[in-house]
């Protein structure tokens, strides 16, 4: 695994948003946890506010924004999984 991995969704070269695959596991976990919890909290907020009217375009844009944060968190969790599998194989 290379030292720096670009996050999913970045199609430019060179990528500027990178995950340090050699960062301590607790730091990687906290980063993923923060991104995923942010998405979860915002989605829960939307789900429990049924009395607020929102148009489809606003909700669509909002979902795209949440997808970025969720994908970042999943990318970091992928790095953690690879690191743990590599450690187990040693």
PDB file of N, CA and C in Angstrom, residues 45-85:
ATOM      1  N   UNK A  45     -31.307  14.592  11.618  1.00  0.00           N
ATOM      2  CA  UNK A  45     -31.942  15.889  11.747  1.00  0.00           C
ATOM      3  C   UNK A  45     -32.998  16.085  10.660  1.00  0.00           C
ATOM      4  N   UNK A  46     -32.665  15.718   9.436  1.00  0.00           N
ATOM      5  CA  UNK A  46     -33.619  15.836   8.329  1.00  0.00           C
ATOM      6  C   UNK A  46     -34.804  14.897   8.550  1.00  0.00           C
ATOM      7  N   UNK A  47     -34.515  13.673   8.949  1.00  0.00           N
ATOM      8  CA  UNK A  47     -35.565  12.664   9.108  1.00  0.00           C
ATOM      9  C   UNK A  47     -36.594  13.054  10.164  1.00  0.00           C
ATOM     10  N   UNK A  48     -36.181  13.738  11.207  1.00  0.00           N
ATOM     11  CA  UNK A  48     -37.097  14.072  12.296  1.00  0.00           C
ATOM     12  C   UNK A  48     -37.711  15.462  12.157  1.00  0.00           C
ATOM     13  N   UNK A  49     -37.511  16.094  11.010  1.00  0.00           N
ATOM     14  CA  UNK A  49     -38.107  17.414  10.768  1.00  0.00           C
ATOM     15  C   UNK A  49     -39.088  17.330   9.600  1.00  0.00           C
ATOM     16  N   UNK A  50     -40.005  16.431   9.713  1.00  0.00           N
ATOM     17  CA  UNK A  50     -40.959  16.224   8.624  1.00  0.00           C
ATOM     18  C   UNK A  50     -41.877  17.420   8.416  1.00  0.00           C
ATOM     19  N   UNK A  51     -41.981  18.297   9.403  1.00  0.00           N
ATOM     20  CA  UNK A  51     -42.863  19.444   9.273  1.00  0.00           C
ATOM     21  C   UNK A  51     -42.256  20.567   8.427  1.00  0.00           C
ATOM     22  N   UNK A  52     -40.963  20.475   8.098  1.00  0.00           N
ATOM     23  CA  UNK A  52     -40.307  21.495   7.286  1.00  0.00           C
ATOM     24  C   UNK A  52     -40.395  21.095   5.822  1.00  0.00           C
ATOM     25  N   UNK A  53     -40.865  22.003   5.008  1.00  0.00           N
ATOM     26  CA  UNK A  53     -40.973  21.746   3.576  1.00  0.00           C
ATOM     27  C   UNK A  53     -39.620  21.997   2.910  1.00  0.00           C
ATOM     28  N   UNK A  54     -39.174  21.061   2.101  1.00  0.00           N
ATOM     29  CA  UNK A  54     -37.920  21.206   1.364  1.00  0.00           C
ATOM     30  C   UNK A  54     -38.162  20.787  -0.069  1.00  0.00           C
ATOM     31  N   UNK A  55     -37.619  21.564  -0.998  1.00  0.00           N
ATOM     32  CA  UNK A  55     -37.817  21.145  -2.386  1.00  0.00           C
ATOM     33  C   UNK A  55     -36.789  20.093  -2.773  1.00  0.00           C
ATOM     34  N   UNK A  56     -37.092  19.373  -3.820  1.00  0.00           N
ATOM     35  CA  UNK A  56     -36.281  18.238  -4.247  1.00  0.00           C
ATOM     36  C   UNK A  56     -34.860  18.636  -4.601  1.00  0.00           C
ATOM     37  N   UNK A  57     -34.683  19.773  -5.232  1.00  0.00           N
ATOM     38  CA  UNK A  57     -33.350  20.213  -5.628  1.00  0.00           C
ATOM     39  C   UNK A  57     -32.463  20.459  -4.417  1.00  0.00           C
ATOM     40  N   UNK A  58     -33.006  21.081  -3.382  1.00  0.00           N
ATOM     41  CA  UNK A  58     -32.232  21.346  -2.166  1.00  0.00           C
ATOM     42  C   UNK A  58     -31.846  20.025  -1.504  1.00  0.00           C
ATOM     43  N   UNK A  59     -32.793  19.107  -1.380  1.00  0.00           N
ATOM     44  CA  UNK A  59     -32.489  17.806  -0.775  1.00  0.00           C
ATOM     45  C   UNK A  59     -31.477  17.029  -1.605  1.00  0.00           C
ATOM     46  N   UNK A  60     -31.560  17.109  -2.915  1.00  0.00           N
ATOM     47  CA  UNK A  60     -30.607  16.425  -3.785  1.00  0.00           C
ATOM     48  C   UNK A  60     -29.194  16.972  -3.581  1.00  0.00           C
ATOM     49  N   UNK A  61     -29.057  18.287  -3.548  1.00  0.00           N
ATOM     50  CA  UNK A  61     -27.745  18.898  -3.323  1.00  0.00           C
ATOM     51  C   UNK A  61     -27.210  18.555  -1.935  1.00  0.00           C
ATOM     52  N   UNK A  62     -28.095  18.551  -0.957  1.00  0.00           N
ATOM     53  CA  UNK A  62     -27.706  18.220   0.409  1.00  0.00           C
ATOM     54  C   UNK A  62     -27.205  16.778   0.485  1.00  0.00           C
ATOM     55  N   UNK A  63     -27.891  15.862  -0.199  1.00  0.00           N
ATOM     56  CA  UNK A  63     -27.476  14.459  -0.213  1.00  0.00           C
ATOM     57  C   UNK A  63     -26.115  14.288  -0.884  1.00  0.00           C
ATOM     58  N   UNK A  64     -25.861  15.039  -1.946  1.00  0.00           N
ATOM     59  CA  UNK A  64     -24.555  14.973  -2.604  1.00  0.00           C
ATOM     60  C   UNK A  64     -23.450  15.409  -1.650  1.00  0.00           C
ATOM     61  N   UNK A  65     -23.706  16.456  -0.876  1.00  0.00           N
ATOM     62  CA  UNK A  65     -22.718  16.927   0.088  1.00  0.00           C
ATOM     63  C   UNK A  65     -22.464  15.877   1.173  1.00  0.00           C
ATOM     64  N   UNK A  66     -23.524  15.255   1.648  1.00  0.00           N
ATOM     65  CA  UNK A  66     -23.362  14.223   2.669  1.00  0.00           C
ATOM     66  C   UNK A  66     -22.629  13.004   2.121  1.00  0.00           C
ATOM     67  N   UNK A  67     -22.840  12.701   0.860  1.00  0.00           N
ATOM     68  CA  UNK A  67     -22.171  11.566   0.231  1.00  0.00           C
ATOM     69  C   UNK A  67     -20.656  11.743   0.252  1.00  0.00           C
ATOM     70  N   UNK A  68     -20.190  12.954   0.048  1.00  0.00           N
ATOM     71  CA  UNK A  68     -18.744  13.223   0.065  1.00  0.00           C
ATOM     72  C   UNK A  68     -18.161  12.881   1.426  1.00  0.00           C
ATOM     73  N   UNK A  69     -18.779  13.372   2.487  1.00  0.00           N
ATOM     74  CA  UNK A  69     -18.273  13.094   3.839  1.00  0.00           C
ATOM     75  C   UNK A  69     -18.361  11.612   4.174  1.00  0.00           C
ATOM     76  N   UNK A  70     -19.447  10.958   3.771  1.00  0.00           N
ATOM     77  CA  UNK A  70     -19.594   9.526   4.039  1.00  0.00           C
ATOM     78  C   UNK A  70     -18.557   8.717   3.272  1.00  0.00           C
ATOM     79  N   UNK A  71     -18.318   9.075   2.015  1.00  0.00           N
ATOM     80  CA  UNK A  71     -17.314   8.380   1.206  1.00  0.00           C
ATOM     81  C   UNK A  71     -15.920   8.557   1.812  1.00  0.00           C
ATOM     82  N   UNK A  72     -15.598   9.771   2.284  1.00  0.00           N
ATOM     83  CA  UNK A  72     -14.308   9.998   2.938  1.00  0.00           C
ATOM     84  C   UNK A  72     -14.140   9.079   4.140  1.00  0.00           C
ATOM     85  N   UNK A  73     -15.178   8.994   4.962  1.00  0.00           N
ATOM     86  CA  UNK A  73     -15.116   8.125   6.134  1.00  0.00           C
ATOM     87  C   UNK A  73     -14.942   6.668   5.751  1.00  0.00           C
ATOM     88  N   UNK A  74     -15.638   6.231   4.727  1.00  0.00           N
ATOM     89  CA  UNK A  74     -15.499   4.845   4.263  1.00  0.00           C
ATOM     90  C   UNK A  74     -14.109   4.582   3.687  1.00  0.00           C
ATOM     91  N   UNK A  75     -13.541   5.560   2.990  1.00  0.00           N
ATOM     92  CA  UNK A  75     -12.183   5.411   2.465  1.00  0.00           C
ATOM     93  C   UNK A  75     -11.180   5.219   3.600  1.00  0.00           C
ATOM     94  N   UNK A  76     -11.341   5.991   4.664  1.00  0.00           N
ATOM     95  CA  UNK A  76     -10.431   5.852   5.803  1.00  0.00           C
ATOM     96  C   UNK A  76     -10.638   4.502   6.482  1.00  0.00           C
ATOM     97  N   UNK A  77     -11.891   4.055   6.601  1.00  0.00           N
ATOM     98  CA  UNK A  77     -12.149   2.734   7.178  1.00  0.00           C
ATOM     99  C   UNK A  77     -11.522   1.641   6.321  1.00  0.00           C
ATOM    100  N   UNK A  78     -11.502   1.821   5.007  1.00  0.00           N
ATOM    101  CA  UNK A  78     -10.850   0.878   4.100  1.00  0.00           C
ATOM    102  C   UNK A  78      -9.358   0.793   4.397  1.00  0.00           C
ATOM    103  N   UNK A  79      -8.724   1.936   4.632  1.00  0.00           N
ATOM    104  CA  UNK A  79      -7.298   1.946   4.977  1.00  0.00           C
ATOM    105  C   UNK A  79      -7.072   1.197   6.288  1.00  0.00           C
ATOM    106  N   UNK A  80      -7.931   1.429   7.267  1.00  0.00           N
ATOM    107  CA  UNK A  80      -7.807   0.726   8.548  1.00  0.00           C
ATOM    108  C   UNK A  80      -7.916  -0.778   8.327  1.00  0.00           C
ATOM    109  N   UNK A  81      -8.895  -1.210   7.535  1.00  0.00           N
ATOM    110  CA  UNK A  81      -9.065  -2.638   7.254  1.00  0.00           C
ATOM    111  C   UNK A  81      -7.849  -3.240   6.580  1.00  0.00           C
ATOM    112  N   UNK A  82      -7.291  -2.530   5.624  1.00  0.00           N
ATOM    113  CA  UNK A  82      -6.085  -3.028   4.942  1.00  0.00           C
ATOM    114  C   UNK A  82      -4.926  -3.151   5.912  1.00  0.00           C
ATOM    115  N   UNK A  83      -4.772  -2.133   6.767  1.00  0.00           N
ATOM    116  CA  UNK A  83      -3.674  -2.174   7.736  1.00  0.00           C
ATOM    117  C   UNK A  83      -3.840  -3.346   8.696  1.00  0.00           C
ATOM    118  N   UNK A  84      -5.056  -3.572   9.181  1.00  0.00           N
ATOM    119  CA  UNK A  84      -5.296  -4.676  10.117  1.00  0.00           C
ATOM    120  C   UNK A  84      -5.081  -6.031   9.448  1.00  0.00           C
ATOM    121  N   UNK A  85      -5.508  -6.172   8.204  1.00  0.00           N
ATOM    122  CA  UNK A  85      -5.289  -7.428   7.487  1.00  0.00           C
ATOM    123  C   UNK A  85      -3.791  -7.672   7.264  1.00  0.00           C
TER     124      UNK A  85
END
